[in-house]
């Protein structure tokens, strides 16, 4: 059986080859605001770095700008949160299943946490149950977390209800964690908005949305909720397509406003090839927001 973590690391190696090495690690390391830091080493300045982090003496000796890098004195806890209901077995905008994209995103953040000495846990589930796997270190543990998501997000799963998993975290998790949430295109509601504000008062939160498939495209679409057909020949109607497009825009706007009002940094992807680039941008936006 192919290791899910191996796939994640292979994609990260490609990213590291194309980009300045250490950029993704550096952005992850800046997530926990106010964490205790010790000097680690120097690296080349890249656009977007804080000017205050430039080591001017080393820069003068080297002849080009160098940035001071730091490591955390204390270990942090990263909690991966995702839906394993049957919504995540549906097709995403890029043609993959949503759970495959979620596993890539969870794997990248989990592996960055591992590299930084942090521990990683998982909360996932559906409308019938919530599963919490304790935070530990090590690649073998991270592989188990990813495998759990892979095995449980199927067409036979119960309906999705990520609010239940978020409520579980709000009730049971003590201390200050980094919550990394991967979800499909959830609809903003007053109850979800209030729950997110409660969580944000205690934790740092990053949110990644996996985009739904385009139902106006020609395909035999059906609902994973009840297997009923969707759109069909109506997808060819300009009026139906326009109304559907407006509904998607309104839903996206509502979710974006909900996350912004809660102080949560959010992003979205349509397929796994976009994951690492979007996570880098997400981490950078989170750092700048602080």
Protein backbone atom coordinates (compact mmCIF):
# COMPACT_ATOMS: atom_id res chain seq x y z
CA UNK A 1 0.00 0.00 0.00
CA UNK A 2 1.46 3.35 -1.07
CA UNK A 3 2.17 5.71 1.82
CA UNK A 4 -0.08 8.77 1.76
CA UNK A 5 2.63 10.78 3.49
CA UNK A 6 5.14 9.76 0.82
CA UNK A 7 2.88 11.34 -1.82
CA UNK A 8 2.71 14.54 0.22
CA UNK A 9 6.49 14.70 0.68
CA UNK A 10 7.03 14.12 -3.05
CA UNK A 11 4.84 17.13 -3.91
CA UNK A 12 6.63 19.23 -1.28
CA UNK A 13 10.00 18.26 -2.77
CA UNK A 14 8.84 19.53 -6.17
CA UNK A 15 7.68 22.79 -4.58
CA UNK A 16 10.99 23.21 -2.76
CA UNK A 17 12.85 22.71 -6.04
CA UNK A 18 10.82 25.40 -7.78
CA UNK A 19 10.71 27.91 -4.93
CA UNK A 20 13.31 29.28 -2.53
CA UNK A 21 13.96 26.46 -0.07
CA UNK A 22 12.64 27.20 3.40
CA UNK A 23 9.87 29.62 2.38
CA UNK A 24 7.04 27.25 3.27
CA UNK A 25 8.76 26.21 6.50
CA UNK A 26 9.34 29.83 7.40
CA UNK A 27 5.72 30.81 6.88
CA UNK A 28 4.53 27.89 8.99
CA UNK A 29 6.94 28.86 11.77
CA UNK A 30 5.40 32.33 11.98
CA UNK A 31 1.85 31.09 12.63
CA UNK A 32 2.00 31.03 16.43
CA UNK A 33 2.09 34.68 17.37
CA UNK A 34 4.07 35.53 20.46
CA UNK A 35 5.73 32.13 20.74
CA UNK A 36 9.11 32.02 22.47
CA UNK A 37 11.91 31.97 19.88
CA UNK A 38 15.63 31.23 19.74
CA UNK A 39 17.92 32.24 16.90
CA UNK A 40 18.54 29.39 14.43
CA UNK A 41 20.37 30.52 11.28
CA UNK A 42 20.41 32.96 8.35
CA UNK A 43 18.83 32.70 4.92
CA UNK A 44 18.56 34.90 1.85
CA UNK A 45 15.94 37.65 1.91
CA UNK A 46 12.89 37.08 -0.30
CA UNK A 47 10.20 39.65 -1.14
CA UNK A 48 7.58 39.74 1.60
CA UNK A 49 10.00 39.11 4.49
CA UNK A 50 9.86 41.48 7.44
CA UNK A 51 12.52 44.18 7.19
CA UNK A 52 12.96 43.98 10.96
CA UNK A 53 14.27 40.41 10.56
CA UNK A 54 17.20 41.48 8.35
CA UNK A 55 20.59 40.92 10.00
CA UNK A 56 22.33 44.10 8.85
CA UNK A 57 25.82 43.12 10.01
CA UNK A 58 25.66 39.76 8.25
CA UNK A 59 24.17 41.48 5.20
CA UNK A 60 27.13 43.88 5.04
CA UNK A 61 29.60 40.99 5.21
CA UNK A 62 27.73 38.86 2.69
CA UNK A 63 26.91 41.60 0.20
CA UNK A 64 23.19 40.76 -0.10
CA UNK A 65 20.29 40.85 2.40
CA UNK A 66 20.11 38.01 4.93
CA UNK A 67 17.19 37.19 7.23
CA UNK A 68 17.46 35.86 10.78
CA UNK A 69 15.51 32.64 11.28
CA UNK A 70 14.29 31.42 14.64
CA UNK A 71 13.04 28.19 16.13
CA UNK A 72 10.39 27.80 18.80
CA UNK A 73 11.56 27.03 22.32
CA UNK A 74 8.36 25.19 23.19
CA UNK A 75 6.51 22.58 21.20
CA UNK A 76 3.08 23.49 19.85
CA UNK A 77 0.01 21.38 19.12
CA UNK A 78 -1.54 21.35 15.66
CA UNK A 79 -5.06 19.97 15.40
CA UNK A 80 -6.17 18.87 11.94
CA UNK A 81 -9.96 19.11 11.55
CA UNK A 82 -11.85 17.74 8.58
CA UNK A 83 -15.12 16.28 7.43
CA UNK A 84 -15.20 12.52 6.72
CA UNK A 85 -18.88 12.48 5.79
CA UNK A 86 -19.93 11.44 2.31
CA UNK A 87 -19.66 15.01 1.01
CA UNK A 88 -15.89 14.50 0.98
CA UNK A 89 -16.25 11.46 -1.28
CA UNK A 90 -17.81 13.71 -3.93
CA UNK A 91 -15.91 15.16 -6.86
CA UNK A 92 -14.18 18.51 -6.51
CA UNK A 93 -13.84 21.20 -9.16
CA UNK A 94 -10.56 19.76 -10.44
CA UNK A 95 -11.95 16.26 -10.98
CA UNK A 96 -10.45 14.51 -7.92
CA UNK A 97 -12.41 13.44 -4.89
CA UNK A 98 -12.50 16.07 -2.18
CA UNK A 99 -10.93 13.69 0.33
CA UNK A 100 -7.82 13.26 -1.85
CA UNK A 101 -7.34 17.03 -1.86
CA UNK A 102 -8.02 17.20 1.87
CA UNK A 103 -5.43 14.50 2.56
CA UNK A 104 -2.82 16.43 0.59
CA UNK A 105 -3.54 19.64 2.52
CA UNK A 106 -3.65 17.92 5.91
CA UNK A 107 -0.44 16.08 5.06
CA UNK A 108 1.46 19.24 4.13
CA UNK A 109 0.52 21.08 7.33
CA UNK A 110 1.09 17.95 9.40
CA UNK A 111 4.51 17.37 7.89
CA UNK A 112 5.54 21.00 8.40
CA UNK A 113 4.50 20.65 12.04
CA UNK A 114 6.56 17.47 12.33
CA UNK A 115 9.61 19.23 10.87
CA UNK A 116 9.22 22.00 13.43
CA UNK A 117 9.00 19.60 16.35
CA UNK A 118 5.28 20.17 16.91
CA UNK A 119 2.77 17.44 17.69
CA UNK A 120 -0.25 16.74 15.49
CA UNK A 121 -3.72 15.44 16.29
CA UNK A 122 -6.91 14.90 14.30
CA UNK A 123 -10.62 15.55 14.81
CA UNK A 124 -12.90 14.28 12.06
CA UNK A 125 -16.28 12.72 11.55
CA UNK A 126 -19.77 13.05 10.11
CA UNK A 127 -23.30 13.67 11.32
CA UNK A 128 -23.34 10.41 13.30
CA UNK A 129 -20.00 10.46 15.08
CA UNK A 130 -16.89 12.47 15.85
CA UNK A 131 -13.48 10.83 16.21
CA UNK A 132 -10.58 12.46 18.05
CA UNK A 133 -7.07 11.06 17.64
CA UNK A 134 -4.57 12.45 20.18
CA UNK A 135 -1.67 14.67 19.20
CA UNK A 136 1.66 12.88 18.86
CA UNK A 137 4.89 13.30 16.95
CA UNK A 138 6.46 11.23 14.19
CA UNK A 139 5.87 10.38 10.56
CA UNK A 140 4.26 7.02 11.38
CA UNK A 141 1.65 8.81 13.50
CA UNK A 142 0.96 11.33 10.73
CA UNK A 143 0.52 8.50 8.24
CA UNK A 144 -2.07 6.94 10.58
CA UNK A 145 -4.00 10.21 10.72
CA UNK A 146 -4.06 10.55 6.92
CA UNK A 147 -5.01 6.89 6.51
CA UNK A 148 -7.91 7.38 8.95
CA UNK A 149 -9.30 10.21 6.82
CA UNK A 150 -8.82 8.17 3.65
CA UNK A 151 -10.58 5.10 5.01
CA UNK A 152 -13.53 6.90 6.61
CA UNK A 153 -14.56 9.45 3.96
CA UNK A 154 -16.53 7.17 1.62
CA UNK A 155 -19.84 7.11 -0.22
CA UNK A 156 -21.11 4.84 2.57
CA UNK A 157 -20.35 7.39 5.29
CA UNK A 158 -23.10 9.31 7.06
CA UNK A 159 -24.00 12.81 5.90
CA UNK A 160 -21.47 15.56 6.50
CA UNK A 161 -21.86 17.94 9.42
CA UNK A 162 -18.56 19.63 10.23
CA UNK A 163 -20.28 21.83 12.82
CA UNK A 164 -20.38 18.75 15.07
CA UNK A 165 -16.61 18.30 14.88
CA UNK A 166 -16.00 22.01 15.52
CA UNK A 167 -18.39 21.93 18.48
CA UNK A 168 -16.48 18.92 19.85
CA UNK A 169 -13.26 20.94 19.72
CA UNK A 170 -14.90 23.92 21.43
CA UNK A 171 -16.14 21.68 24.27
CA UNK A 172 -13.14 19.44 24.85
CA UNK A 173 -9.89 21.10 23.77
CA UNK A 174 -8.02 23.03 26.44
CA UNK A 175 -5.04 25.27 25.81
CA UNK A 176 -4.11 27.21 22.69
CA UNK A 177 -3.68 25.18 19.48
CA UNK A 178 -3.32 25.79 15.78
CA UNK A 179 -6.53 24.51 14.18
CA UNK A 180 -6.23 23.66 10.50
CA UNK A 181 -9.69 23.07 9.04
CA UNK A 182 -10.32 21.50 5.62
CA UNK A 183 -13.95 21.60 4.51
CA UNK A 184 -16.09 21.73 1.42
CA UNK A 185 -18.13 24.79 0.46
CA UNK A 186 -19.96 25.28 3.74
CA UNK A 187 -22.84 27.73 3.97
CA UNK A 188 -22.50 30.57 6.47
CA UNK A 189 -25.11 30.43 9.24
CA UNK A 190 -25.52 32.39 12.48
CA UNK A 191 -24.81 29.28 14.57
CA UNK A 192 -21.63 28.42 12.65
CA UNK A 193 -20.50 32.03 12.79
CA UNK A 194 -20.89 32.11 16.56
CA UNK A 195 -19.07 28.80 16.94
CA UNK A 196 -16.13 30.05 14.88
CA UNK A 197 -15.85 33.22 16.97
CA UNK A 198 -15.73 31.08 20.13
CA UNK A 199 -12.95 28.94 18.69
CA UNK A 200 -10.97 31.92 17.40
CA UNK A 201 -10.99 33.51 20.86
CA UNK A 202 -8.85 30.60 22.04
CA UNK A 203 -6.97 29.27 19.01
CA UNK A 204 -5.12 30.25 15.84
CA UNK A 205 -7.25 29.01 12.91
CA UNK A 206 -6.47 28.40 9.26
CA UNK A 207 -9.34 27.38 6.97
CA UNK A 208 -9.07 25.72 3.53
CA UNK A 209 -12.16 25.23 1.37
CA UNK A 210 -12.23 22.48 -1.27
CA UNK A 211 -14.24 23.74 -4.22
CA UNK A 212 -17.30 21.84 -5.46
CA UNK A 213 -17.53 20.48 -8.99
CA UNK A 214 -19.17 22.81 -11.51
CA UNK A 215 -22.69 21.46 -11.87
CA UNK A 216 -23.34 23.52 -15.01
CA UNK A 217 -20.77 21.44 -16.91
CA UNK A 218 -21.94 18.55 -19.07
CA UNK A 219 -21.83 15.46 -16.84
CA UNK A 220 -24.18 12.92 -15.25
CA UNK A 221 -24.09 14.60 -11.84
CA UNK A 222 -25.87 13.14 -8.83
CA UNK A 223 -26.15 14.12 -5.17
CA UNK A 224 -23.98 12.18 -2.71
CA UNK A 225 -26.65 12.97 -0.12
CA UNK A 226 -29.43 10.85 -1.62
CA UNK A 227 -28.15 9.72 -5.06
CA UNK A 228 -30.73 11.90 -6.83
CA UNK A 229 -29.75 13.33 -10.25
CA UNK A 230 -28.63 16.96 -10.40
CA UNK A 231 -29.22 19.53 -13.14
CA UNK A 232 -29.10 17.12 -16.10
CA UNK A 233 -30.38 18.77 -19.29
CA UNK A 234 -31.18 21.93 -17.32
CA UNK A 235 -27.44 22.68 -17.18
CA UNK A 236 -27.72 23.75 -20.82
CA UNK A 237 -30.20 26.50 -19.95
CA UNK A 238 -28.50 29.94 -19.78
CA UNK A 239 -31.01 31.07 -17.15
CA UNK A 240 -30.36 28.06 -14.94
CA UNK A 241 -26.60 28.39 -15.37
CA UNK A 242 -26.72 32.11 -14.48
CA UNK A 243 -28.89 31.48 -11.41
CA UNK A 244 -26.59 28.69 -10.26
CA UNK A 245 -23.50 30.85 -10.76
CA UNK A 246 -25.07 33.65 -8.71
CA UNK A 247 -25.99 31.23 -5.93
CA UNK A 248 -22.38 29.99 -5.78
CA UNK A 249 -21.11 33.59 -5.67
CA UNK A 250 -23.51 34.48 -2.86
CA UNK A 251 -22.54 31.39 -0.85
CA UNK A 252 -18.82 32.15 -1.30
CA UNK A 253 -19.31 35.75 -0.26
CA UNK A 254 -21.22 34.73 2.85
CA UNK A 255 -18.55 32.24 3.88
CA UNK A 256 -15.74 34.73 3.23
CA UNK A 257 -17.47 37.38 5.34
CA UNK A 258 -18.10 34.86 8.13
CA UNK A 259 -14.42 33.85 8.29
CA UNK A 260 -13.25 37.46 8.10
CA UNK A 261 -15.55 38.57 10.91
CA UNK A 262 -14.30 35.70 13.06
CA UNK A 263 -10.66 36.67 12.39
CA UNK A 264 -9.92 33.43 10.52
CA UNK A 265 -7.58 33.32 7.52
CA UNK A 266 -9.14 31.33 4.68
CA UNK A 267 -8.25 30.05 1.25
CA UNK A 268 -9.61 27.63 -1.35
CA UNK A 269 -8.41 25.01 -3.82
CA UNK A 270 -9.95 23.09 -6.70
CA UNK A 271 -7.38 20.29 -6.90
CA UNK A 272 -4.29 18.87 -5.21
CA UNK A 273 -1.81 20.57 -7.61
CA UNK A 274 -2.93 23.89 -6.09
CA UNK A 275 -2.57 22.84 -2.47
CA UNK A 276 1.02 23.76 -1.65
CA UNK A 277 0.94 27.12 -3.42
CA UNK A 278 -2.36 28.03 -1.74
CA UNK A 279 -1.13 26.92 1.68
CA UNK A 280 1.97 29.08 1.29
CA UNK A 281 -0.27 32.05 0.43
CA UNK A 282 -2.60 31.19 3.32
CA UNK A 283 0.24 31.10 5.83
CA UNK A 284 1.65 34.36 4.48
CA UNK A 285 -1.73 36.09 4.72
CA UNK A 286 -2.08 34.85 8.29
CA UNK A 287 1.34 36.22 9.21
CA UNK A 288 0.60 39.60 7.65
CA UNK A 289 -2.79 39.77 9.37
CA UNK A 290 -1.02 39.52 12.72
